[in-house]
XYZ file of C-alpha atoms in Angstrom:
247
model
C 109.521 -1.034 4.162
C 105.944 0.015 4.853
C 104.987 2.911 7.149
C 102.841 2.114 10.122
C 99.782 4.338 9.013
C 96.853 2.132 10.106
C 96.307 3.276 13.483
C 96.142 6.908 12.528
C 93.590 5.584 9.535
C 91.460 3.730 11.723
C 91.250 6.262 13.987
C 90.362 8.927 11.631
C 87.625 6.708 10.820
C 86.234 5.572 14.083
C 86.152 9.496 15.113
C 83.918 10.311 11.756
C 81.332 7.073 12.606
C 80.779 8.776 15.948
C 80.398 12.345 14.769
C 77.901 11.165 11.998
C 75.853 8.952 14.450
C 76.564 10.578 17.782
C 74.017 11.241 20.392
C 73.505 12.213 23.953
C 72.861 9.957 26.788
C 72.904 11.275 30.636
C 74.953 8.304 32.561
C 74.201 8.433 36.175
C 77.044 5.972 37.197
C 79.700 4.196 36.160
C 81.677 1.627 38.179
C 85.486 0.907 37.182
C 87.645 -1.719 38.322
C 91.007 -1.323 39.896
C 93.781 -2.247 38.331
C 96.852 -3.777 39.688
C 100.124 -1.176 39.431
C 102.582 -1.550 36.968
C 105.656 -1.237 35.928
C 106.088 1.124 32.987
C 109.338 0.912 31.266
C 110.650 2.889 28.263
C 114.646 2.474 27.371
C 117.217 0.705 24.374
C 120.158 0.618 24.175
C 122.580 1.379 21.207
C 125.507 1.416 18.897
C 125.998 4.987 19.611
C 128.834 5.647 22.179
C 125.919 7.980 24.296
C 124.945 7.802 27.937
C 121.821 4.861 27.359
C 118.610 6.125 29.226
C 116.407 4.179 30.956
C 113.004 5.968 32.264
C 110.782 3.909 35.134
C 107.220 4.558 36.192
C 104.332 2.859 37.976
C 101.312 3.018 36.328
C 97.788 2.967 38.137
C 94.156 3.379 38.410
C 93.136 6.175 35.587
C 90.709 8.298 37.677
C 93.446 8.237 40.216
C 94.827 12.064 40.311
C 98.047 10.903 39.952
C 98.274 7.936 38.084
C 101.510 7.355 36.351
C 104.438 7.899 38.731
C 108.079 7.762 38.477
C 109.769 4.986 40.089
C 113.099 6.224 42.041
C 116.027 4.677 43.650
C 116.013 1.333 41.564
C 118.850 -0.683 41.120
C 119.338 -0.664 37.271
C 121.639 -3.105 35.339
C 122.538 -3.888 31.466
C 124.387 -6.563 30.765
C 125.668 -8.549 27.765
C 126.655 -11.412 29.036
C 130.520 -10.480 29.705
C 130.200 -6.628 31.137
C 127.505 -5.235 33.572
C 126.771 -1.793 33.188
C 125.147 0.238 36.186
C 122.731 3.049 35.674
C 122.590 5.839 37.692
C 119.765 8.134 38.389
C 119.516 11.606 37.278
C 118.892 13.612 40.280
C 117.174 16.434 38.951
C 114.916 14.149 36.453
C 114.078 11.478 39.002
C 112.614 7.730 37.529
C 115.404 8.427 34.860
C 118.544 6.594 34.672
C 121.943 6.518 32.483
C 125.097 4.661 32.137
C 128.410 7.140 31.385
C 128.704 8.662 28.011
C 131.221 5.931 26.580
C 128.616 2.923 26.880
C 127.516 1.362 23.780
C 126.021 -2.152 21.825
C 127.422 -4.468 20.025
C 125.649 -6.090 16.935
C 124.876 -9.646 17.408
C 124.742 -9.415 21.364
C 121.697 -10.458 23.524
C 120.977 -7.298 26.431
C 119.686 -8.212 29.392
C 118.249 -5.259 31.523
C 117.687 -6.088 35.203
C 115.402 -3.763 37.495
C 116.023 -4.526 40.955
C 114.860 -2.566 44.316
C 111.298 -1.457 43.200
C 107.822 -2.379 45.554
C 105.201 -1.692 42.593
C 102.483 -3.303 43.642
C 103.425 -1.821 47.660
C 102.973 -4.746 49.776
C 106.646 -4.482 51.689
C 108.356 -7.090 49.335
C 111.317 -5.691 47.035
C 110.764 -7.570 43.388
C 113.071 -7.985 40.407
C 112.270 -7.085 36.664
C 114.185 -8.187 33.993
C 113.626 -8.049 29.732
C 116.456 -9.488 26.931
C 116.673 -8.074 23.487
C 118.932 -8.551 20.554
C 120.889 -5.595 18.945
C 120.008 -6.570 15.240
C 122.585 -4.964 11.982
C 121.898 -2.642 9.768
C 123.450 -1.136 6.388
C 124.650 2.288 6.526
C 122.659 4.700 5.038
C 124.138 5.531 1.404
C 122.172 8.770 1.212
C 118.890 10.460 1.733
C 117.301 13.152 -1.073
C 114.539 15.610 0.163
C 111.564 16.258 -2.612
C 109.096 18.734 -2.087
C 105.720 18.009 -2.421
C 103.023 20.444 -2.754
C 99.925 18.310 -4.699
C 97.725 18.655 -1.217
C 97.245 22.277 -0.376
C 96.475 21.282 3.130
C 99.206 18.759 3.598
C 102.970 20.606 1.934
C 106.137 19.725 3.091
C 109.451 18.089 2.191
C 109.334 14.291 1.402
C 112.734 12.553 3.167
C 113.546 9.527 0.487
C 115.754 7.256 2.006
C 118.685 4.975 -0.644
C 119.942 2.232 1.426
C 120.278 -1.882 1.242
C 118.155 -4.160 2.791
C 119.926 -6.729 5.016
C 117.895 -9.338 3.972
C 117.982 -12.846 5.775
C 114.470 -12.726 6.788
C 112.159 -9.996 8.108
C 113.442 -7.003 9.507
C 112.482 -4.107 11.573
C 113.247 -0.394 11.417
C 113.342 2.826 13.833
C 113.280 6.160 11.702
C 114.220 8.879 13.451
C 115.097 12.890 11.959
C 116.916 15.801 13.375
C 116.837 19.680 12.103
C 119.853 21.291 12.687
C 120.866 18.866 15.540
C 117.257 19.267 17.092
C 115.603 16.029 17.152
C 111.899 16.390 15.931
C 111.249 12.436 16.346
C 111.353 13.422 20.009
C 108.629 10.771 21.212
C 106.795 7.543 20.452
C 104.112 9.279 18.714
C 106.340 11.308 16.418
C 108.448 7.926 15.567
C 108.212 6.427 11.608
C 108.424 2.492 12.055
C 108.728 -0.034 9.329
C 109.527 -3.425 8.132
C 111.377 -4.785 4.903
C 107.740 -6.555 3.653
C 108.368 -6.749 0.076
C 111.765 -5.594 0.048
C 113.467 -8.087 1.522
C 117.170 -8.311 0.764
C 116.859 -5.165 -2.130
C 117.771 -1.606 -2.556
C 115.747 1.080 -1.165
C 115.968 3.427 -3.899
C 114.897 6.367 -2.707
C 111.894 5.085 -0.736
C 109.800 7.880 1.789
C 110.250 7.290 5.291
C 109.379 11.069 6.666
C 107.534 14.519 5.575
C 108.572 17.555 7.018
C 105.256 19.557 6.561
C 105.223 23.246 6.104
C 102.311 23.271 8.974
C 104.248 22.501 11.890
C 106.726 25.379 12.437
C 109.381 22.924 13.833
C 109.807 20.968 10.622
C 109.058 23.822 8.349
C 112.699 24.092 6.123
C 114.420 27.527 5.479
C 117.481 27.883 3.258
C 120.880 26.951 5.351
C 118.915 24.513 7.587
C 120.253 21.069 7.802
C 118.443 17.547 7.880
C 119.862 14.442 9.628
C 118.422 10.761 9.437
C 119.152 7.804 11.497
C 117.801 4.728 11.018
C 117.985 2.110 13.685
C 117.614 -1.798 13.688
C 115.254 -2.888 15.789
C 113.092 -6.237 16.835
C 109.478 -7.195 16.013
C 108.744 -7.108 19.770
C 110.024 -3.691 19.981
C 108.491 -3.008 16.499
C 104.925 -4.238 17.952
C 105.568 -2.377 20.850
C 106.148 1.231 19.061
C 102.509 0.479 17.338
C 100.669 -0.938 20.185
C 101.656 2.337 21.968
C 100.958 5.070 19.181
């Protein structure tokens, strides 16, 4: 498993090339294309026995003043292949959606989710959105150890090592995500640690870094009695891709 660092290196050093060759330049006008609207959706579904979310949203034109907006009263469906579950929208937290608590995957079974009643692009015509995905199997975690690292005065914190087996049988994906007494600190995409099994395929991660808590951040800074939870979650290259893409 390798840590998706590169975006945050490259953009560390695309910032510095501008700030050591920088320079000012009055721009009188600049003309932007439209863009078409689209449909923005952000949801999975898993082995948990939870109440699966599903969050919709049109995106726009960027100097619009409003350009993301949620997209209500759809008609939202997942199905694998023998039961349909509906999704009902929150009605205080509109352009979100859930299924009841006692919904969950199966390993090995292909999701379909179907988006139906939507007019995105506004011209009067209902359309229909739909996107498959396989839940793929994981081990169980066998344990994680936190080590405390404080080599980098400006970066201290608590190192999460993770000891778990590889599946193996090819290239697999992983979703890291950690709680703090029951809090969830992973709480979006840009907070998420991804990986993949590149040079580990099939073997034992024995005791391999997946998170720091740093000392920094007052959320993830450790006192005595607190209590840290890991989960680690299968998930697909698209979904993998996705995650990076997006941070």
């Amino acid at each position: 498993m390798k840590p998706n660092k590169n975006q945050i290196i490259a953009l560390s050093l695309y910032i510095l090339s501008i700030i050591a060759t920088g320079c000012t330049e009055t721009i009188d006008n600049i003309h932007l294309d439209s863009t078409r609207p689209r449909l923005v959706v952000e949801g999975y579904i898993s082995t948990d026995t939870v109440s699966q979310i599903v969050k919709l949203s049109k995106l726009g034109d960027a100097l619009k003043q409003d350009p993301i907006q949620v997209v209500s009263n759809a008609t939202v469906t997942i199905s694998d292949g023998i039961t349909t579950y509906s999704l009902a929208e929150n009605p205080a937290v509109k352009g979100t959606y859930y299924t009841t608590s006692k919904i969950f995957g199966i390993v090995g079974r292909n999701y379909t989710l179907q988006i139906k009643n939507v007019d995105i692009n506004n011209d009067q015509v209902m359309e229909t959105y739909t996107a498959q995905s396989l839940i793929k199997g994981i081990n169980p975690i066998d344990s994680v150890h936190l080590v405390y690292n404080s080599s980098n005065h400006y970066d201290k914190g608590w190192s999460i090592n993770l000891y778990t087996m590889d599946p193996g049988q090819g290239r697999n994906f992983y979703l890291i995500k950690v709680l703090k007494n029951n809090k969830l600190l992973t709480d979006s995409i840009f907070k998420y640690s991804i990986g993949d099994n590149s040079g580990f395929e099939g073997k034992y991660y024995d005791g391999f870094p997946v998170y720091t808590l740093r000392d920094e951040r007052a959320d993830e800074r450790l006192a005595h009695g607190d209590t840290v939870t890991v989960e680690l979650y299968g998930i697909t290259e698209d979904y993998y891709s996705f995650i990076s893409s997006y941070i």
